[in-house]
CSV table of C-alpha atoms and ligand atoms in Angstrom, one decimal:
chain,number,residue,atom,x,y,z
A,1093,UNK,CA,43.1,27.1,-53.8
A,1094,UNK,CA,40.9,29.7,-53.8
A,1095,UNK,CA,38.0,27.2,-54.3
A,1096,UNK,CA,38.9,25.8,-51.8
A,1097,UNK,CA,39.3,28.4,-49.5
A,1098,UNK,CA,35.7,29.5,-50.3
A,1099,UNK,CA,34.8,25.7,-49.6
A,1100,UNK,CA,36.6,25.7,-46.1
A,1101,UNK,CA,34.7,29.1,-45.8
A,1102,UNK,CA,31.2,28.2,-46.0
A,1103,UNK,CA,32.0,25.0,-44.3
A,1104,UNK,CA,32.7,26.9,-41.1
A,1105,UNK,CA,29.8,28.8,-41.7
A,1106,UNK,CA,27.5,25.5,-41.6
A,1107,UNK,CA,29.5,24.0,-38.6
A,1108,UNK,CA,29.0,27.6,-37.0
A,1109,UNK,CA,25.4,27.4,-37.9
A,1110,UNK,CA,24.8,24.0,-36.9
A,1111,UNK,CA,26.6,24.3,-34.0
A,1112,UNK,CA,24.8,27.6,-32.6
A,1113,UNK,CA,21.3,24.6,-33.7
A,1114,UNK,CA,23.1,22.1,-31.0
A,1115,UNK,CA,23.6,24.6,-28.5
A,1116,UNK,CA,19.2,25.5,-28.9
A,1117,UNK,CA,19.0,21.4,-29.6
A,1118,UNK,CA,20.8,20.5,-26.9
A,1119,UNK,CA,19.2,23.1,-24.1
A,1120,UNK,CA,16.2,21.5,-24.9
A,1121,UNK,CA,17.8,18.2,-24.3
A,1122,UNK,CA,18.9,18.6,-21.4
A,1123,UNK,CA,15.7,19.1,-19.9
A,1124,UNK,CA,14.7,16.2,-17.8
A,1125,UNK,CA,12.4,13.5,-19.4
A,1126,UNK,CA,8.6,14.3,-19.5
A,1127,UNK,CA,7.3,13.1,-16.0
A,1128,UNK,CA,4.4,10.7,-17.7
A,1129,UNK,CA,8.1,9.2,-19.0
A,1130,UNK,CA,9.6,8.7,-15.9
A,1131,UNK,CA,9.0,6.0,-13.4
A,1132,UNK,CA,6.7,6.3,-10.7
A,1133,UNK,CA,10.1,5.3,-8.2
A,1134,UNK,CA,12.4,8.3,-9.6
A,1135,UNK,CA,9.1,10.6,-9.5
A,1136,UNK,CA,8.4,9.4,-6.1
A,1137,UNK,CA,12.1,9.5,-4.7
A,1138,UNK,CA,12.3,13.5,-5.3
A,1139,UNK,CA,10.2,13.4,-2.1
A,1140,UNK,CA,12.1,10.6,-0.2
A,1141,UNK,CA,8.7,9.0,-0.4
A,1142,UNK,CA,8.3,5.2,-1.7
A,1143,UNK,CA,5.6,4.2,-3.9
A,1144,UNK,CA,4.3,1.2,-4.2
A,1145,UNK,CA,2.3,-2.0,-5.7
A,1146,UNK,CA,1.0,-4.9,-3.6
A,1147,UNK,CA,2.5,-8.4,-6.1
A,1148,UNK,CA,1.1,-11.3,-7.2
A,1149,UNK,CA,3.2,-13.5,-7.6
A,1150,UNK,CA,1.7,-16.0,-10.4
A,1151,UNK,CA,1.3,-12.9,-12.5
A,1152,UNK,CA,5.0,-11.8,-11.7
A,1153,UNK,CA,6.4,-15.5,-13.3
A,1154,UNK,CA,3.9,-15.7,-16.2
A,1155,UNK,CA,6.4,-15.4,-19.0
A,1156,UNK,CA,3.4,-14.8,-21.3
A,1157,UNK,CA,3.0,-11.5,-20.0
A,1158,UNK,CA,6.2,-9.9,-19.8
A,1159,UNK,CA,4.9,-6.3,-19.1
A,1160,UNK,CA,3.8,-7.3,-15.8
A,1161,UNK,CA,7.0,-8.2,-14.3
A,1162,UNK,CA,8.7,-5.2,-16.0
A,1163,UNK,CA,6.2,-2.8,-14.5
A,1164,UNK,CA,6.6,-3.9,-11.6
A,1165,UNK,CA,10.6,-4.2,-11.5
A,1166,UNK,CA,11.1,-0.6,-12.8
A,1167,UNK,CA,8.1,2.0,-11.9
A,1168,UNK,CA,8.0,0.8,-7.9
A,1169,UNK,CA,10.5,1.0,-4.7
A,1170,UNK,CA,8.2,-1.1,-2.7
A,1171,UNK,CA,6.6,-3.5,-2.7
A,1172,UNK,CA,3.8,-6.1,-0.9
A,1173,UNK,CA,2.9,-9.3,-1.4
A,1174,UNK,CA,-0.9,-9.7,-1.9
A,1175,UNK,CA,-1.0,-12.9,-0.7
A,1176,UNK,CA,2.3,-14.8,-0.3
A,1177,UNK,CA,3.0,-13.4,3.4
A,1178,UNK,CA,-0.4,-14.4,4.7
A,1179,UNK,CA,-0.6,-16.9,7.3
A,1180,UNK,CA,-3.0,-19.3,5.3
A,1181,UNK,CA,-0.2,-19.3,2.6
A,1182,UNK,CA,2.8,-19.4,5.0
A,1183,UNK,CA,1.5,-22.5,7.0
A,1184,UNK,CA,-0.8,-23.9,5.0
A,1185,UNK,CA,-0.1,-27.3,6.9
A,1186,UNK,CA,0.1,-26.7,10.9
A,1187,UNK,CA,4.1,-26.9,11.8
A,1188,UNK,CA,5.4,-27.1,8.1
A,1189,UNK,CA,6.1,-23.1,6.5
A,1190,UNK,CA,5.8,-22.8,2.9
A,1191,UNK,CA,8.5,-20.3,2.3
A,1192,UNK,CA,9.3,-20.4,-1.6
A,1193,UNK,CA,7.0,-17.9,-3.0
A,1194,UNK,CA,7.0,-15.1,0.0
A,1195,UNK,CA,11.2,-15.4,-0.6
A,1196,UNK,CA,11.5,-15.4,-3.9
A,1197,UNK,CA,9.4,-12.1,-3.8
A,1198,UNK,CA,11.9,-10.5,-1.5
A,1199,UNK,CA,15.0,-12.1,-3.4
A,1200,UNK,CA,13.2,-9.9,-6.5
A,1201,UNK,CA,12.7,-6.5,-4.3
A,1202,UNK,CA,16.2,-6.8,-3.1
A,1203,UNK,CA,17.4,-7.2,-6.6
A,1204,UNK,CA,15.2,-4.5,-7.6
A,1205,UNK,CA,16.6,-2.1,-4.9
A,1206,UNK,CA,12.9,-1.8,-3.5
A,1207,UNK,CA,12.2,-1.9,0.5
A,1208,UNK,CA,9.3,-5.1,1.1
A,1209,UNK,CA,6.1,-4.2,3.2
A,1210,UNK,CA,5.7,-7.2,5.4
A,1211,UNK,CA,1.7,-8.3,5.0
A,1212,UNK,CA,0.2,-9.6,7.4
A,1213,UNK,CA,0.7,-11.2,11.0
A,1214,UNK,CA,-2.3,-10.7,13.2
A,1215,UNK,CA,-5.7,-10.6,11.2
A,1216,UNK,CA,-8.9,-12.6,10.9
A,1217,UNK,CA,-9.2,-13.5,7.4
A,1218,UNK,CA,-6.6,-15.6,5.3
A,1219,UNK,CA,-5.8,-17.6,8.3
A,1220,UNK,CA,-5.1,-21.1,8.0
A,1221,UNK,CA,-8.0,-23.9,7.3
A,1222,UNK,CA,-6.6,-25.7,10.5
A,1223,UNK,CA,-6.9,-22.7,12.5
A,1224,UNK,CA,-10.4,-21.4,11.1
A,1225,UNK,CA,-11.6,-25.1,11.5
A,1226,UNK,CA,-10.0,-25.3,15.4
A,1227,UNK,CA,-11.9,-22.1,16.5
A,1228,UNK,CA,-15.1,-22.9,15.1
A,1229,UNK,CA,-15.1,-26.4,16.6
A,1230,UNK,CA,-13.7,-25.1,19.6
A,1231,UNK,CA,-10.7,-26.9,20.2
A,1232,UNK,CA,-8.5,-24.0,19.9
A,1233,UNK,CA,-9.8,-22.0,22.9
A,1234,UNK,CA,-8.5,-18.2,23.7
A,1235,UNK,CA,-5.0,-19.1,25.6
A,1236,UNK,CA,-3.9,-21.8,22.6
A,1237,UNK,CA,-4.9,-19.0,20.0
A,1238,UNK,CA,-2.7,-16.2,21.9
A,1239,UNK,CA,0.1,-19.0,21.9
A,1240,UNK,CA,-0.6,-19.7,17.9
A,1241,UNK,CA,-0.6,-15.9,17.0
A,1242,UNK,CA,2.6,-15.2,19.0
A,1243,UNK,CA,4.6,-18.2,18.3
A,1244,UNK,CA,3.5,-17.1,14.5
A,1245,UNK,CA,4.5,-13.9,14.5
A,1246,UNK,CA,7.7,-14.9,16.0
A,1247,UNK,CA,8.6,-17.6,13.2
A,1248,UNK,CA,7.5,-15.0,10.4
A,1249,UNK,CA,9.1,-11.8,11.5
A,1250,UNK,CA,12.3,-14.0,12.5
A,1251,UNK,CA,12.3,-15.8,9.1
A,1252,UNK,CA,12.7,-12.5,7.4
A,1253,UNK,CA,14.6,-10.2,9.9
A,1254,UNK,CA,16.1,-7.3,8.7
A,1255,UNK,CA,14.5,-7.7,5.2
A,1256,UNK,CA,11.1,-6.0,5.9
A,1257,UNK,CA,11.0,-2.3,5.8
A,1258,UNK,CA,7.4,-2.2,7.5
A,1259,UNK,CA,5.4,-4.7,9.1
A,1260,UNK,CA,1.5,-4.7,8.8
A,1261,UNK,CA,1.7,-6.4,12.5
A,1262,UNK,CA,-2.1,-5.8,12.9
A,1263,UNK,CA,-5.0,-5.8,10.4
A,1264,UNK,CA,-8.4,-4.7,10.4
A,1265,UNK,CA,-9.0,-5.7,14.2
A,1266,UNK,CA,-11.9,-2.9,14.7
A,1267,UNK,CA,-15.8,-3.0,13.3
A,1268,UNK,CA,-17.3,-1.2,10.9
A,1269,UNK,CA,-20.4,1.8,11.7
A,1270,UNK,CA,-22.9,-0.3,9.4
A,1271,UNK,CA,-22.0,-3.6,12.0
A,1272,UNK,CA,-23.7,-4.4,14.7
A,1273,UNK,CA,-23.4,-2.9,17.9
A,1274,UNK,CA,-22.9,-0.1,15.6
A,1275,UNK,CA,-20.5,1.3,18.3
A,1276,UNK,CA,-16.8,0.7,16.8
A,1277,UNK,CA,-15.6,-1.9,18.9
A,1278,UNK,CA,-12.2,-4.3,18.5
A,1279,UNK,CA,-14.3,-7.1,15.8
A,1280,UNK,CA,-16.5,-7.6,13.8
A,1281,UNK,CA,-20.3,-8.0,13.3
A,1282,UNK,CA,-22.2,-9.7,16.2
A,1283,UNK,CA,-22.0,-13.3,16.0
A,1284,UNK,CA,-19.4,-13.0,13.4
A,1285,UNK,CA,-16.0,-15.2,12.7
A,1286,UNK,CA,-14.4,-11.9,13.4
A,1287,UNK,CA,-15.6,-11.1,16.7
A,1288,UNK,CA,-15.2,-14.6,17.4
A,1289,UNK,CA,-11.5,-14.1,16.7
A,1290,UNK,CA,-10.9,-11.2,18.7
A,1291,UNK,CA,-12.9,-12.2,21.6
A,1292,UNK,CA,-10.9,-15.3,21.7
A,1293,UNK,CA,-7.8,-13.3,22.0
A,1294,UNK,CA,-9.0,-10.5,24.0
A,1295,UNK,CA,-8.1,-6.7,24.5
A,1296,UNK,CA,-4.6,-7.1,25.0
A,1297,UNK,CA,-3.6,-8.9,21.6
A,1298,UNK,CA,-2.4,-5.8,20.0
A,1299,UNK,CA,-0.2,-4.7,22.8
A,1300,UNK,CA,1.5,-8.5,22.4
A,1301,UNK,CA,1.6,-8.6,18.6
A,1302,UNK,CA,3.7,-5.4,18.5
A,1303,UNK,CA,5.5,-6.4,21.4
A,1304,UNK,CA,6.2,-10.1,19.9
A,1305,UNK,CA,7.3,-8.8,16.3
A,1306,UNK,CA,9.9,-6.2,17.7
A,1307,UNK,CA,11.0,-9.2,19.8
A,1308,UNK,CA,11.7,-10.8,16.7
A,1309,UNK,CA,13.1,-7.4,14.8
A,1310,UNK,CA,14.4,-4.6,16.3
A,1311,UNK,CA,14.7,-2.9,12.4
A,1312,UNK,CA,10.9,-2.8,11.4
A,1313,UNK,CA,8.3,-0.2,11.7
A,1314,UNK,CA,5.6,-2.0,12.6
A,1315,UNK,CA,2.6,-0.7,11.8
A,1316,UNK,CA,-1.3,-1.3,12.3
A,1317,UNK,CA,-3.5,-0.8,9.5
A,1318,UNK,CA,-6.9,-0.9,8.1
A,1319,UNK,CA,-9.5,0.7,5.8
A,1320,UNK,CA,-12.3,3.4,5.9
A,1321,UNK,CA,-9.2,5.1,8.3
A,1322,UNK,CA,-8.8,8.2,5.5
A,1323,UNK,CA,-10.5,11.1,7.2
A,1324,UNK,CA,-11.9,11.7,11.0
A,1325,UNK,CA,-16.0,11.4,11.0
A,1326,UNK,CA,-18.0,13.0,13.7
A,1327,UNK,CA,-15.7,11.7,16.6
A,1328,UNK,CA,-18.9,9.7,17.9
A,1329,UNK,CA,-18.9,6.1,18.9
A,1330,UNK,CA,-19.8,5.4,14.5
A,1331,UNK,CA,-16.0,6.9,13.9
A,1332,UNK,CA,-13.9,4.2,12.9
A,1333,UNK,CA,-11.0,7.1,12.4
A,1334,UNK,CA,-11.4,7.8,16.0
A,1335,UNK,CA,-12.0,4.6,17.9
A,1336,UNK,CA,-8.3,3.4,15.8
A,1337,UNK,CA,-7.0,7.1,16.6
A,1338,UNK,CA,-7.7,6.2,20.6
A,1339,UNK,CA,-6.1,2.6,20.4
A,1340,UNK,CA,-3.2,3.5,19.1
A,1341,UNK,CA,-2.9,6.9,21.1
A,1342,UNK,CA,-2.9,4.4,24.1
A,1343,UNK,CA,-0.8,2.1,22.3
A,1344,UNK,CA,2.0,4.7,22.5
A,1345,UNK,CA,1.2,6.1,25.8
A,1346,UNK,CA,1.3,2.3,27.3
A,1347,UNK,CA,5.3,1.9,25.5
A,1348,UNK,CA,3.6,-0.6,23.3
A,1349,UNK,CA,6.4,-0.9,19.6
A,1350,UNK,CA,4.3,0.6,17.6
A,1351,UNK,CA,5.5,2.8,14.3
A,1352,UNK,CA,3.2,3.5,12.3
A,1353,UNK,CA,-0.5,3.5,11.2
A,1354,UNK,CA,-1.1,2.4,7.4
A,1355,UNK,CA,-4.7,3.2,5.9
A,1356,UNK,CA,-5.5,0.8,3.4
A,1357,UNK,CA,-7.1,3.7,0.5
A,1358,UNK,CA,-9.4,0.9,-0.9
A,1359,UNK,CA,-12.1,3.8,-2.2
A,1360,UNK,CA,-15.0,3.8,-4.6
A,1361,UNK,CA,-16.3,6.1,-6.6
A,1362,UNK,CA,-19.9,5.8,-6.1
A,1363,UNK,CA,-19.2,7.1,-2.7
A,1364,UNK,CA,-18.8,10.7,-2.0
A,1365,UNK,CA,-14.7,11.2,-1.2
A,1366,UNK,CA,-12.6,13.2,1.3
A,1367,UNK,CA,-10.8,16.4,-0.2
A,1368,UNK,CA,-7.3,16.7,0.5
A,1369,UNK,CA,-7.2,18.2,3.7
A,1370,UNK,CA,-9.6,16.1,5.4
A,1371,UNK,CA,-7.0,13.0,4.6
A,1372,UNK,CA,-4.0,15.9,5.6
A,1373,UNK,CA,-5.4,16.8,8.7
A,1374,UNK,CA,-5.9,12.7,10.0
A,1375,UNK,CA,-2.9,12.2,8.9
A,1376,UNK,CA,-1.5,14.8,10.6
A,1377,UNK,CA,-3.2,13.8,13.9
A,1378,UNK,CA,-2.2,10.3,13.4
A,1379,UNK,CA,1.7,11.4,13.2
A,1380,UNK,CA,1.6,14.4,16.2
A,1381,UNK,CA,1.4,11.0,18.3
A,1382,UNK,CA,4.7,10.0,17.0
A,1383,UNK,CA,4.0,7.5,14.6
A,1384,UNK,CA,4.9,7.4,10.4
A,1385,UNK,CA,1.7,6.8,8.0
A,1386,UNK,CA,1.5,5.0,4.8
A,1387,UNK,CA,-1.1,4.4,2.0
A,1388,UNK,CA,-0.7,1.0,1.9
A,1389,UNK,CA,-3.6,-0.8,-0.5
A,1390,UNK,CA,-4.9,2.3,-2.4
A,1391,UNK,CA,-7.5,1.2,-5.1
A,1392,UNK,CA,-10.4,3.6,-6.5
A,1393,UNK,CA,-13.1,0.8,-8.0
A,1394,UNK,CA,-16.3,2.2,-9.4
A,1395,UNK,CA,-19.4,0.7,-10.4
A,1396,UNK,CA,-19.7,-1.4,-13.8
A,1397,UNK,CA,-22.9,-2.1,-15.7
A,1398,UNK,CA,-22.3,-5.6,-16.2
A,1399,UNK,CA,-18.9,-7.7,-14.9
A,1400,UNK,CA,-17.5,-6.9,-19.0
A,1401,UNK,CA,-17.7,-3.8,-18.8
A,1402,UNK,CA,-15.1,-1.7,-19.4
A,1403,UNK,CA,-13.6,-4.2,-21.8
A,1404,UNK,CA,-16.5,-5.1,-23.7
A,1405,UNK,CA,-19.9,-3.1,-23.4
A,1406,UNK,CA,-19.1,0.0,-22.0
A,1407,UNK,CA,-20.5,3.3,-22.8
A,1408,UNK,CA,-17.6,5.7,-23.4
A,1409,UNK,CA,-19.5,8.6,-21.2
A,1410,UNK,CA,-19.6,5.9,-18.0
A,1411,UNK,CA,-15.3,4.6,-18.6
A,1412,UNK,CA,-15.4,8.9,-19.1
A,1413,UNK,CA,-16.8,9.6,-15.9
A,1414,UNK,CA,-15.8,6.6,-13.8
A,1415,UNK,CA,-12.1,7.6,-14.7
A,1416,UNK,CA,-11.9,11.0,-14.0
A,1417,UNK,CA,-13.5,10.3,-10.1
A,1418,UNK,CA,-10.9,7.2,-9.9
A,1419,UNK,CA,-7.7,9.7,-10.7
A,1420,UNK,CA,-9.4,12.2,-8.4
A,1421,UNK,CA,-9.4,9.6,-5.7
A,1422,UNK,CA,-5.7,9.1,-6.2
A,1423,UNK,CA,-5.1,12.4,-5.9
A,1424,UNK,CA,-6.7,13.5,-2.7
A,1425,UNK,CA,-4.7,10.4,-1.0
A,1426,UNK,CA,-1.3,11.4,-2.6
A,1427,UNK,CA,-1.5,15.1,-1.9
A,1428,UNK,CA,-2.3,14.1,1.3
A,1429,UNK,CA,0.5,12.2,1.6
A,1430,UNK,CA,3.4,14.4,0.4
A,1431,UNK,CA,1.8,17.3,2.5
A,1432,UNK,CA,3.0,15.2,5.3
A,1433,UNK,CA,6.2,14.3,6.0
A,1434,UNK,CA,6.0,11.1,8.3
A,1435,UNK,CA,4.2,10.4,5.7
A,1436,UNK,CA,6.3,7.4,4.2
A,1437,UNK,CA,5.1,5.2,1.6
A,1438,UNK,CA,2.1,4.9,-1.3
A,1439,UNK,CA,1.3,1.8,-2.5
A,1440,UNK,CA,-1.1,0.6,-4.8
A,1441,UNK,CA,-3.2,-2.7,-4.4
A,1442,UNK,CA,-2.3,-4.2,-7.9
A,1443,UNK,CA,-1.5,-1.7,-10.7
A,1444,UNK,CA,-3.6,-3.2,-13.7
A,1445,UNK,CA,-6.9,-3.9,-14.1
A,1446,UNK,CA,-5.8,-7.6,-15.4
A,1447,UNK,CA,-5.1,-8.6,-12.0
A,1448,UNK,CA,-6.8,-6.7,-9.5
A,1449,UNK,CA,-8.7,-8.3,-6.6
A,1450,UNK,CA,-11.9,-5.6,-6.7
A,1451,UNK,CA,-13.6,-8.1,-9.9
A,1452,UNK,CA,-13.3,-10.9,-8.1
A,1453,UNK,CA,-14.5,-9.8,-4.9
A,1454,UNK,CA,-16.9,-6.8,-5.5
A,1455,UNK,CA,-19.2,-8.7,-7.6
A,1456,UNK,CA,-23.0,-8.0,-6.9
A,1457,UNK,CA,-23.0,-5.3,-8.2
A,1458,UNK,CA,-19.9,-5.6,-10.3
A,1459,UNK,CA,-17.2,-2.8,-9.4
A,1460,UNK,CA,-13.5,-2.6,-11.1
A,1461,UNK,CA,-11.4,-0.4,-13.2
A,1462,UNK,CA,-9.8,0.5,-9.8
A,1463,UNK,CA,-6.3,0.3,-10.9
A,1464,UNK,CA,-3.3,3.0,-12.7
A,1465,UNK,CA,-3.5,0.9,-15.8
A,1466,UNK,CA,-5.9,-0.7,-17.6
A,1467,UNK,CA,-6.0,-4.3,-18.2
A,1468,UNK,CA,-4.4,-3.6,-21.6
A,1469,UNK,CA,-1.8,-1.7,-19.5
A,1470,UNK,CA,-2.5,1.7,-21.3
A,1471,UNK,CA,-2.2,4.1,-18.5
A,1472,UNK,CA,-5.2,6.1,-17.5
A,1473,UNK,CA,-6.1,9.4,-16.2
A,1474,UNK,CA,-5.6,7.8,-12.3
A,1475,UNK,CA,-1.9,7.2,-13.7
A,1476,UNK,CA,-1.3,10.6,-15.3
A,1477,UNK,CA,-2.6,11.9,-12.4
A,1478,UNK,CA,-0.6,10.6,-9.9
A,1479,UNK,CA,2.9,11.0,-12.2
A,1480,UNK,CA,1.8,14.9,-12.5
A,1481,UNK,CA,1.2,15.1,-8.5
A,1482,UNK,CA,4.7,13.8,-7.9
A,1483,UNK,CA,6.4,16.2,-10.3
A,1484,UNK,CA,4.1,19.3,-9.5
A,1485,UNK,CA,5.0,19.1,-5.8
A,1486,UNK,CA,7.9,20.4,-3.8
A,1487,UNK,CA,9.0,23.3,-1.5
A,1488,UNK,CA,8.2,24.8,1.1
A,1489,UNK,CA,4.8,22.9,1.0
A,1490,UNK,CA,6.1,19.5,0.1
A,1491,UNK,CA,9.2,19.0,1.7
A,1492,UNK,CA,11.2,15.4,1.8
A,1493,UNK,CA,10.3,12.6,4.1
A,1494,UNK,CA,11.5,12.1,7.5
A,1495,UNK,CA,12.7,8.6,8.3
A,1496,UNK,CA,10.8,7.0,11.3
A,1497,UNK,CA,12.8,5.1,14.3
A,1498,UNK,CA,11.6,1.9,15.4
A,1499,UNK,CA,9.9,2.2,18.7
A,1500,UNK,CA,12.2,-0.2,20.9
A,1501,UNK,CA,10.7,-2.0,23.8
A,1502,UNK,CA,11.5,-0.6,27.4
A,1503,UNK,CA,15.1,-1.9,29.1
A,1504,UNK,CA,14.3,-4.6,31.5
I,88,XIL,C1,-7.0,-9.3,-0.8
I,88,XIL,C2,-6.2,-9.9,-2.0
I,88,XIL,O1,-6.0,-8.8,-2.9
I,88,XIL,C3,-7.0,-11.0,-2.7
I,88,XIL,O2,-6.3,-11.6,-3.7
I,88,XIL,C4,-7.5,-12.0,-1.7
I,88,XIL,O3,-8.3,-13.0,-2.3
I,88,XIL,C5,-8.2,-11.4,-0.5
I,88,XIL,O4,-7.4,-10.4,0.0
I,88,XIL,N1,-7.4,-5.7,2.8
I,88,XIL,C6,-6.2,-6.4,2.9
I,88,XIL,C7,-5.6,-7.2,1.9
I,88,XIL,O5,-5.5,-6.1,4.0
I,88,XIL,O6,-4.9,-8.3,2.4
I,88,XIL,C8,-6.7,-7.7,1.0
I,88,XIL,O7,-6.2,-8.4,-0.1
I,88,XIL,C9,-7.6,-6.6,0.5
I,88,XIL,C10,-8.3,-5.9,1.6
C-alpha cells in the first residue's frame, strides 16, 4: 500500500516533471519550420508574391532524376515553359500545332496549384524554320507576316484561354546600346534577322499583338518583356530602360491591353550590378503608369575557367567568390521586388545547374553556375539567400501584392 503510494507519488512527480519538459519542448515546436526548410512557394506566398521556375519539360519526365520533377512540383507557384510555348515548338509544321508537351505542362501546374506564365507570342528568335526560311527568301513580305503573327497569337492565346496567368505577348523587340545605330531602336543590329523582322512588321506590331491576345483572352495580363530592363541608364538615346519605358508609356496612353512589363534578370557577375534601389525605383516608374512587373527569367551566370569548371577543376576561392556575387544578384532583384507591390511574380530561368541554358549558350568564354542549386542540387548561397529575403521581409516596408486588372480593350 504504502509502496505503492510512494510509487504513484513519484510517478506524478515524473509526469509533472516531464510534462512541465513538453510544455518548454513543445514551445519550441511550435515555432514554424526553419525558412531554408520551407518551400520557396509558402515563403513566397506570405507576400502574395509568386515565385517561379521556367520548365523543361524532357527534364520534368526523366524518371531517372526524380529530384527534378519534385523541385519543381513543391518549391514553385509558377511556372514557364522554356521552350514548349514557343512558336517554333507549337507549329513546327505550318497549319498543324503540336500541342502535347505545352498541355501536359499546364495539366502539371494546374495539378500543382501553380498559375502558368504564357511564353512567348511575338518575338524573333524560336520562330518556325518555315517562317525564318519565308522571310529570308522573301516570300513572306510584311502584310503576310502581320497576318502570320496575328492569326498566331490568336490560335495560341485561344488554345489556352483562361489557363494563363500572364502572357509574355512581346519579347525583346528593341536593340541593344552595343548594336548598331547604337540609338535604341524597335530591332536589332543593322542588317540583322531581327531588324529584318521588325521592319517587316513595322511600328504598330505591338499595339496589335496586345490588342490580338486580349481579343483572344479577356483574363490575362499581358505583358511585354525583355532583358538589360533592370535599372534606368542615363536616359539618353544608349538607355534601353528608357526607350522600353517610352513605348509602353505610349502603349497605355494610346488604350493599347497592355498589363504588365516583365524584365528578364538574366545577369552576370563579371559585370558591375544595380543595388536595390536602382531596380526599386524602375520598377516603381514602370508601375506609376499602371502596369504590374515581374522577374520573369532571373539567372546570375559568372565566368568559368574552363566549360568543367565548377564540377571538375575549379579552384574553391573562384566557386567562393563567383557564388557569393551570384546570391547577391538574386538579392538586389528580389528586394526590389517585394519593395513593390505591383510587383507580382519572380521566376527563375531553370533552378539547377544540370539543366540551365547559360552552358550551352554562353560558351566562348564559358559562363554557368547561374542557377539556386547546383547541378548536384545542393543548394547554394544564391538559394539561402533568396529563402532568407522572403522570410526577413514584411511590414510596413514589404507589404502584400496587389492583384493587377486586365487592361480591357475600349467599347466599340
Ligand atoms: C532560352 C532557352 O532557355 C534555351 O533552352 C533555348 O535554347 C534558347 O532560349 N530570353 C528568353 C528565353 O526570352 O526564351 C530564352 O530561353 C532565354 C533568353
Amino acid at each position: 500500500m504504502r509502496f505503492t503510494r510512494l510509487v504513484n507519488a513519484s510517478v506524478l512527480a515524473v509526469v509533472a516533471v516531464a510534462s512541465l519538459s513538453t510544455v518548454a519542448a513543445s514551445a519550441h515546436d511550435a515555432r514554424p519550420p526553419k525558412p531554408q526548410e520551407q518551400t520557396l512557394r509558402a515563403l513566397a506566398a506570405r507576400h502574395g508574391l509568386y515565385f517561379g521556375t521556367a520548365v523543361d519539360p524532357a527534364a520534368y519526365g526523366d524518371a531517372s532524376d526524380p529530384a527534378y520533377k519534385r523541385t519543381v512540383d513543391t518549391q514553385f507557384s509558377t511556372v514557364t515553359a522554356e521552350n514548349a510555348m514557343k512558336w517554333e515548338s507549337l507549329e513546327p509544321t505550318r497549319g498543324t500545332y503540336n500541342w502535347g508537351p505545352a498541355d501536359a505542362l499546364v495539366d502539371a501546374a494546374v495539378r500543382n496549384r501553380q498559375l502558368v506564365r504564357g511564353h512567348v507570342l511575338a518575338w524573333h528568335s524560336q520562330l518556325p524554320a518555315w517562317v525564318t526560311a519565308g522571310i529570308q527568301d522573301g516570300s513572306i513580305d510584311g502584310p503576310k507576316l502581320r497576318a502570320l503573327l496575328k492569326q498566331h497569337i490568336t490560335a495560341v492565346v485561344t488554345h489556352f484561354k483562361g489557363r494563363i496567368w500572364q502572357w509574355d505577348v512581346v519579347n525583346e523587340a528593341v536593340s541593344d546600346p552595343w548594336e548598331t545605330p547604337s540609338a535604341i531602336h524597335l530591332g536589332g543590329n543593322a542588317g540583322s534577322f531581327k531588324q529584318q523582322f521588325a521592319d517587316l512588321l513595322g511600328p504598330d506590331y505591338l499595339a496589335e499583338a496586345f490588342r490580338t491576345a486580349r481579343a483572344a483572352d479577356p483574363k490575362a495580363l499581358l505583358f511585354y518583356n525583355d532583358y538589360n530592363i533592370e535599372a534606368f541608364g542615363d536616359g539618353g538615346p544608349g538607355d534601353k530602360t528608357q526607350f522600353v519605358y517610352d513605348m509602353v508609356k505610349r502603349l497605355r496612353a494610346d488604350g493599347v491591353p497592355i498589363d504588365g512589363v516583365g524584365s528578364q534578370g538574366h545577369l552576370a557577375t563579371q559585370y558591375g550590378n544595380y543595388d536595390v534601389f536602382q531596380v526599386a525605383d524602375a520598377m516603381q516608374r514602370f508601375t506609376d503608369l499602371g502596369l504590374a512587373v515581374a522577374l520573369t527569367e532571373v539567372d546570375a551566370r559568372s565566368l568559368l575557367k574552363n566549360a568543367d569548371d565548377p564540377a571538375l577543376a575549379a579552384n574553391s576561392a573562384d566557386v567562393n567568390a563567383r557564388d557569393q556575387a551570384a546570391a547577391y544578384n538574386y538579392h538586389v532583384l528580389l528586394q526590389a521586388c517585394l519593395l513593390n507591390r505591383h510587383c507580382l511574380s519572380f521566376t527563375v530561368w531553370g533552378f539547377t545547374d544540370k539543366y540551365s541554358w547559360i552552358p550551352t549558350w554562353f560558351k566562348n568564354p564559358p559562363e554557368g553556375a547561374g542557377c539556386l542549386w547546383d547541378a548536384a542540387y545542393n543548394p547554394k548561397k544564391s538559394l539561402r539567400t533568396v529563402q532568407g529575403d522572403l522570410a526577413a521581409a514584411g511590414a510596413p516596408l514589404v507589404q502584400p501584392r496587389i492583384p493587377q486588372v486586365p487592361r480591357q480593350l475600349p467599347r466599340r
